[in-house]
Amino acid sequence: MTFIINGEEQEIAATTLADLLSALDYEGEWLATAVNGELVHREDRAGFTLGARDRIEILSPMQGG
């Protein structure tokens, strides 16, 4: 399915937000996710069904100073 992930169009085989994050190798408790401008909490990702052309934003903390 085609998604817009962090502003970039990508083709990924995923049906839920949790599947998508796994396919993209995102791990950890510290991710923030939004689909079509709506925040999706960590506990809701496994049950959050994605649709074609959904806009997904994935934010993870950066280290540095």
PDB file of N, CA and C in Angstrom:
ATOM      1  N   MET A   1       0.851  -1.169   0.000  1.00  0.00           N
ATOM      2  CA  MET A   1       0.000   0.000   0.000  1.00  0.00           C
ATOM      3  C   MET A   1       0.902   1.240   0.000  1.00  0.00           C
ATOM      4  N   THR A   2       0.443   2.287  -0.592  1.00  0.00           N
ATOM      5  CA  THR A   2       1.207   3.539  -0.657  1.00  0.00           C
ATOM      6  C   THR A   2       0.792   4.465   0.485  1.00  0.00           C
ATOM      7  N   PHE A   3       1.789   4.964   1.200  1.00  0.00           N
ATOM      8  CA  PHE A   3       1.580   5.900   2.301  1.00  0.00           C
ATOM      9  C   PHE A   3       2.485   7.117   2.091  1.00  0.00           C
ATOM     10  N   ILE A   4       2.140   8.208   2.745  1.00  0.00           N
ATOM     11  CA  ILE A   4       3.005   9.379   2.805  1.00  0.00           C
ATOM     12  C   ILE A   4       3.589   9.390   4.217  1.00  0.00           C
ATOM     13  N   ILE A   5       4.873   9.067   4.323  1.00  0.00           N
ATOM     14  CA  ILE A   5       5.512   8.924   5.628  1.00  0.00           C
ATOM     15  C   ILE A   5       6.527  10.042   5.798  1.00  0.00           C
ATOM     16  N   ASN A   6       6.276  10.873   6.802  1.00  0.00           N
ATOM     17  CA  ASN A   6       7.129  12.038   7.055  1.00  0.00           C
ATOM     18  C   ASN A   6       7.359  12.833   5.770  1.00  0.00           C
ATOM     19  N   GLY A   7       6.294  13.000   4.995  1.00  0.00           N
ATOM     20  CA  GLY A   7       6.329  13.811   3.787  1.00  0.00           C
ATOM     21  C   GLY A   7       6.841  13.107   2.547  1.00  0.00           C
ATOM     22  N   GLU A   8       7.183  11.827   2.660  1.00  0.00           N
ATOM     23  CA  GLU A   8       7.757  11.081   1.544  1.00  0.00           C
ATOM     24  C   GLU A   8       6.852   9.904   1.170  1.00  0.00           C
ATOM     25  N   GLU A   9       6.521   9.784  -0.099  1.00  0.00           N
ATOM     26  CA  GLU A   9       5.672   8.680  -0.547  1.00  0.00           C
ATOM     27  C   GLU A   9       6.464   7.376  -0.520  1.00  0.00           C
ATOM     28  N   GLN A  10       5.859   6.347   0.104  1.00  0.00           N
ATOM     29  CA  GLN A  10       6.517   5.042   0.195  1.00  0.00           C
ATOM     30  C   GLN A  10       5.495   3.926   0.001  1.00  0.00           C
ATOM     31  N   GLU A  11       5.934   2.846  -0.605  1.00  0.00           N
ATOM     32  CA  GLU A  11       5.111   1.655  -0.799  1.00  0.00           C
ATOM     33  C   GLU A  11       5.555   0.626   0.246  1.00  0.00           C
ATOM     34  N   ILE A  12       4.633   0.276   1.151  1.00  0.00           N
ATOM     35  CA  ILE A  12       4.966  -0.645   2.241  1.00  0.00           C
ATOM     36  C   ILE A  12       3.798  -1.598   2.455  1.00  0.00           C
ATOM     37  N   ALA A  13       4.123  -2.866   2.667  1.00  0.00           N
ATOM     38  CA  ALA A  13       3.101  -3.878   2.940  1.00  0.00           C
ATOM     39  C   ALA A  13       2.763  -3.836   4.428  1.00  0.00           C
ATOM     40  N   ALA A  14       1.739  -3.068   4.780  1.00  0.00           N
ATOM     41  CA  ALA A  14       1.305  -2.963   6.173  1.00  0.00           C
ATOM     42  C   ALA A  14      -0.179  -2.632   6.197  1.00  0.00           C
ATOM     43  N   THR A  15      -0.876  -3.179   7.182  1.00  0.00           N
ATOM     44  CA  THR A  15      -2.299  -2.870   7.324  1.00  0.00           C
ATOM     45  C   THR A  15      -2.597  -2.091   8.596  1.00  0.00           C
ATOM     46  N   THR A  16      -1.690  -2.182   9.581  1.00  0.00           N
ATOM     47  CA  THR A  16      -1.871  -1.413  10.815  1.00  0.00           C
ATOM     48  C   THR A  16      -0.656  -0.521  11.035  1.00  0.00           C
ATOM     49  N   LEU A  17      -0.815   0.443  11.906  1.00  0.00           N
ATOM     50  CA  LEU A  17       0.295   1.340  12.219  1.00  0.00           C
ATOM     51  C   LEU A  17       1.440   0.564  12.864  1.00  0.00           C
ATOM     52  N   ALA A  18       1.134  -0.403  13.710  1.00  0.00           N
ATOM     53  CA  ALA A  18       2.187  -1.217  14.325  1.00  0.00           C
ATOM     54  C   ALA A  18       2.954  -1.999  13.268  1.00  0.00           C
ATOM     55  N   ASP A  19       2.251  -2.554  12.274  1.00  0.00           N
ATOM     56  CA  ASP A  19       2.917  -3.276  11.176  1.00  0.00           C
ATOM     57  C   ASP A  19       3.851  -2.342  10.406  1.00  0.00           C
ATOM     58  N   LEU A  20       3.388  -1.147  10.149  1.00  0.00           N
ATOM     59  CA  LEU A  20       4.184  -0.171   9.408  1.00  0.00           C
ATOM     60  C   LEU A  20       5.467   0.181  10.165  1.00  0.00           C
ATOM     61  N   LEU A  21       5.341   0.450  11.451  1.00  0.00           N
ATOM     62  CA  LEU A  21       6.508   0.794  12.257  1.00  0.00           C
ATOM     63  C   LEU A  21       7.511  -0.355  12.278  1.00  0.00           C
ATOM     64  N   SER A  22       7.014  -1.570  12.374  1.00  0.00           N
ATOM     65  CA  SER A  22       7.888  -2.743  12.361  1.00  0.00           C
ATOM     66  C   SER A  22       8.597  -2.878  11.010  1.00  0.00           C
ATOM     67  N   ALA A  23       7.861  -2.674   9.924  1.00  0.00           N
ATOM     68  CA  ALA A  23       8.443  -2.774   8.581  1.00  0.00           C
ATOM     69  C   ALA A  23       9.531  -1.725   8.361  1.00  0.00           C
ATOM     70  N   LEU A  24       9.393  -0.597   9.022  1.00  0.00           N
ATOM     71  CA  LEU A  24      10.374   0.486   8.893  1.00  0.00           C
ATOM     72  C   LEU A  24      11.464   0.420   9.961  1.00  0.00           C
ATOM     73  N   ASP A  25      11.441  -0.637  10.780  1.00  0.00           N
ATOM     74  CA  ASP A  25      12.435  -0.847  11.849  1.00  0.00           C
ATOM     75  C   ASP A  25      12.415   0.236  12.925  1.00  0.00           C
ATOM     76  N   TYR A  26      11.247   0.784  13.200  1.00  0.00           N
ATOM     77  CA  TYR A  26      11.113   1.700  14.327  1.00  0.00           C
ATOM     78  C   TYR A  26      10.813   0.881  15.564  1.00  0.00           C
ATOM     79  N   GLU A  27      11.573   1.130  16.625  1.00  0.00           N
ATOM     80  CA  GLU A  27      11.383   0.429  17.884  1.00  0.00           C
ATOM     81  C   GLU A  27      11.421   1.429  19.016  1.00  0.00           C
ATOM     82  N   GLY A  28      10.926   0.997  20.150  1.00  0.00           N
ATOM     83  CA  GLY A  28      11.073   1.810  21.345  1.00  0.00           C
ATOM     84  C   GLY A  28       9.783   2.421  21.828  1.00  0.00           C
ATOM     85  N   GLU A  29       9.849   2.830  23.051  1.00  0.00           N
ATOM     86  CA  GLU A  29       8.702   3.415  23.744  1.00  0.00           C
ATOM     87  C   GLU A  29       8.564   4.910  23.465  1.00  0.00           C
ATOM     88  N   TRP A  30       9.579   5.501  22.868  1.00  0.00           N
ATOM     89  CA  TRP A  30       9.632   6.953  22.788  1.00  0.00           C
ATOM     90  C   TRP A  30       9.156   7.534  21.466  1.00  0.00           C
ATOM     91  N   LEU A  31       8.499   6.747  20.649  1.00  0.00           N
ATOM     92  CA  LEU A  31       8.000   7.252  19.373  1.00  0.00           C
ATOM     93  C   LEU A  31       6.704   8.027  19.557  1.00  0.00           C
ATOM     94  N   ALA A  32       6.533   9.041  18.767  1.00  0.00           N
ATOM     95  CA  ALA A  32       5.248   9.736  18.669  1.00  0.00           C
ATOM     96  C   ALA A  32       4.753   9.516  17.247  1.00  0.00           C
ATOM     97  N   THR A  33       3.470   9.156  17.117  1.00  0.00           N
ATOM     98  CA  THR A  33       2.920   8.879  15.791  1.00  0.00           C
ATOM     99  C   THR A  33       1.605   9.623  15.589  1.00  0.00           C
ATOM    100  N   ALA A  34       1.401  10.036  14.335  1.00  0.00           N
ATOM    101  CA  ALA A  34       0.153  10.678  13.950  1.00  0.00           C
ATOM    102  C   ALA A  34      -0.227  10.176  12.559  1.00  0.00           C
ATOM    103  N   VAL A  35      -1.520   9.999  12.356  1.00  0.00           N
ATOM    104  CA  VAL A  35      -2.032   9.595  11.050  1.00  0.00           C
ATOM    105  C   VAL A  35      -3.061  10.634  10.627  1.00  0.00           C
ATOM    106  N   ASN A  36      -2.832  11.223   9.465  1.00  0.00           N
ATOM    107  CA  ASN A  36      -3.711  12.273   8.932  1.00  0.00           C
ATOM    108  C   ASN A  36      -3.954  13.392   9.946  1.00  0.00           C
ATOM    109  N   GLY A  37      -2.878  13.740  10.670  1.00  0.00           N
ATOM    110  CA  GLY A  37      -2.945  14.855  11.605  1.00  0.00           C
ATOM    111  C   GLY A  37      -3.480  14.518  12.979  1.00  0.00           C
ATOM    112  N   GLU A  38      -3.850  13.262  13.216  1.00  0.00           N
ATOM    113  CA  GLU A  38      -4.408  12.854  14.509  1.00  0.00           C
ATOM    114  C   GLU A  38      -3.407  11.979  15.242  1.00  0.00           C
ATOM    115  N   LEU A  39      -3.104  12.339  16.494  1.00  0.00           N
ATOM    116  CA  LEU A  39      -2.175  11.574  17.311  1.00  0.00           C
ATOM    117  C   LEU A  39      -2.704  10.156  17.518  1.00  0.00           C
ATOM    118  N   VAL A  40      -1.826   9.152  17.378  1.00  0.00           N
ATOM    119  CA  VAL A  40      -2.181   7.763  17.661  1.00  0.00           C
ATOM    120  C   VAL A  40      -1.278   7.296  18.795  1.00  0.00           C
ATOM    121  N   HIS A  41      -1.869   6.992  19.938  1.00  0.00           N
ATOM    122  CA  HIS A  41      -1.117   6.571  21.114  1.00  0.00           C
ATOM    123  C   HIS A  41      -0.527   5.179  20.914  1.00  0.00           C
ATOM    124  N   ARG A  42       0.574   4.917  21.593  1.00  0.00           N
ATOM    125  CA  ARG A  42       1.295   3.651  21.478  1.00  0.00           C
ATOM    126  C   ARG A  42       0.365   2.457  21.650  1.00  0.00           C
ATOM    127  N   GLU A  43      -0.490   2.494  22.643  1.00  0.00           N
ATOM    128  CA  GLU A  43      -1.372   1.359  22.923  1.00  0.00           C
ATOM    129  C   GLU A  43      -2.441   1.146  21.845  1.00  0.00           C
ATOM    130  N   ASP A  44      -2.639   2.110  20.974  1.00  0.00           N
ATOM    131  CA  ASP A  44      -3.648   2.002  19.915  1.00  0.00           C
ATOM    132  C   ASP A  44      -3.064   1.604  18.559  1.00  0.00           C
ATOM    133  N   ARG A  45      -1.754   1.538  18.432  1.00  0.00           N
ATOM    134  CA  ARG A  45      -1.125   1.311  17.124  1.00  0.00           C
ATOM    135  C   ARG A  45      -1.445  -0.049  16.516  1.00  0.00           C
ATOM    136  N   ALA A  46      -1.489  -1.102  17.330  1.00  0.00           N
ATOM    137  CA  ALA A  46      -1.733  -2.459  16.810  1.00  0.00           C
ATOM    138  C   ALA A  46      -3.121  -2.579  16.191  1.00  0.00           C
ATOM    139  N   GLY A  47      -4.079  -1.830  16.713  1.00  0.00           N
ATOM    140  CA  GLY A  47      -5.440  -1.896  16.203  1.00  0.00           C
ATOM    141  C   GLY A  47      -5.806  -0.778  15.241  1.00  0.00           C
ATOM    142  N   PHE A  48      -4.854   0.092  14.932  1.00  0.00           N
ATOM    143  CA  PHE A  48      -5.138   1.235  14.061  1.00  0.00           C
ATOM    144  C   PHE A  48      -4.925   0.825  12.607  1.00  0.00           C
ATOM    145  N   THR A  49      -6.021   0.658  11.884  1.00  0.00           N
ATOM    146  CA  THR A  49      -5.969   0.231  10.487  1.00  0.00           C
ATOM    147  C   THR A  49      -5.642   1.416   9.580  1.00  0.00           C
ATOM    148  N   LEU A  50      -4.691   1.192   8.703  1.00  0.00           N
ATOM    149  CA  LEU A  50      -4.268   2.228   7.763  1.00  0.00           C
ATOM    150  C   LEU A  50      -4.994   2.090   6.434  1.00  0.00           C
ATOM    151  N   GLY A  51      -5.136   3.202   5.728  1.00  0.00           N
ATOM    152  CA  GLY A  51      -5.716   3.226   4.395  1.00  0.00           C
ATOM    153  C   GLY A  51      -4.704   3.771   3.397  1.00  0.00           C
ATOM    154  N   ALA A  52      -4.946   3.470   2.139  1.00  0.00           N
ATOM    155  CA  ALA A  52      -4.052   3.940   1.076  1.00  0.00           C
ATOM    156  C   ALA A  52      -3.947   5.464   1.122  1.00  0.00           C
ATOM    157  N   ARG A  53      -2.715   5.950   0.945  1.00  0.00           N
ATOM    158  CA  ARG A  53      -2.392   7.374   0.892  1.00  0.00           C
ATOM    159  C   ARG A  53      -2.553   8.087   2.239  1.00  0.00           C
ATOM    160  N   ASP A  54      -2.676   7.328   3.342  1.00  0.00           N
ATOM    161  CA  ASP A  54      -2.673   7.975   4.657  1.00  0.00           C
ATOM    162  C   ASP A  54      -1.365   8.726   4.839  1.00  0.00           C
ATOM    163  N   ARG A  55      -1.453   9.845   5.549  1.00  0.00           N
ATOM    164  CA  ARG A  55      -0.269  10.649   5.864  1.00  0.00           C
ATOM    165  C   ARG A  55       0.166  10.301   7.283  1.00  0.00           C
ATOM    166  N   ILE A  56       1.351   9.730   7.410  1.00  0.00           N
ATOM    167  CA  ILE A  56       1.849   9.256   8.694  1.00  0.00           C
ATOM    168  C   ILE A  56       3.073  10.060   9.083  1.00  0.00           C
ATOM    169  N   GLU A  57       3.058  10.550  10.299  1.00  0.00           N
ATOM    170  CA  GLU A  57       4.210  11.261  10.850  1.00  0.00           C
ATOM    171  C   GLU A  57       4.765  10.417  11.984  1.00  0.00           C
ATOM    172  N   ILE A  58       6.076  10.192  11.951  1.00  0.00           N
ATOM    173  CA  ILE A  58       6.755   9.416  12.979  1.00  0.00           C
ATOM    174  C   ILE A  58       7.880  10.277  13.531  1.00  0.00           C
ATOM    175  N   LEU A  59       7.831  10.508  14.825  1.00  0.00           N
ATOM    176  CA  LEU A  59       8.855  11.332  15.475  1.00  0.00           C
ATOM    177  C   LEU A  59       9.563  10.481  16.519  1.00  0.00           C
ATOM    178  N   SER A  60      10.872  10.533  16.511  1.00  0.00           N
ATOM    179  CA  SER A  60      11.656   9.847  17.526  1.00  0.00           C
ATOM    180  C   SER A  60      12.676  10.824  18.084  1.00  0.00           C
ATOM    181  N   PRO A  61      13.041  10.645  19.352  1.00  0.00           N
ATOM    182  CA  PRO A  61      13.991  11.585  19.948  1.00  0.00           C
ATOM    183  C   PRO A  61      15.369  11.468  19.308  1.00  0.00           C
ATOM    184  N   MET A  62      16.064  12.576  19.280  1.00  0.00           N
ATOM    185  CA  MET A  62      17.417  12.600  18.732  1.00  0.00           C
ATOM    186  C   MET A  62      18.384  12.877  19.873  1.00  0.00           C
ATOM    187  N   GLN A  63      19.540  12.256  19.799  1.00  0.00           N
ATOM    188  CA  GLN A  63      20.563  12.520  20.808  1.00  0.00           C
ATOM    189  C   GLN A  63      21.517  13.575  20.278  1.00  0.00           C
ATOM    190  N   GLY A  64      22.149  14.216  21.178  1.00  0.00           N
ATOM    191  CA  GLY A  64      23.116  15.233  20.781  1.00  0.00           C
ATOM    192  C   GLY A  64      23.020  16.439  21.672  1.00  0.00           C
ATOM    193  N   GLY A  65      23.789  17.407  21.368  1.00  0.00           N
ATOM    194  CA  GLY A  65      23.760  18.555  22.238  1.00  0.00           C
ATOM    195  C   GLY A  65      24.225  19.799  21.581  1.00  0.00           C
TER     196      GLY A  65
END
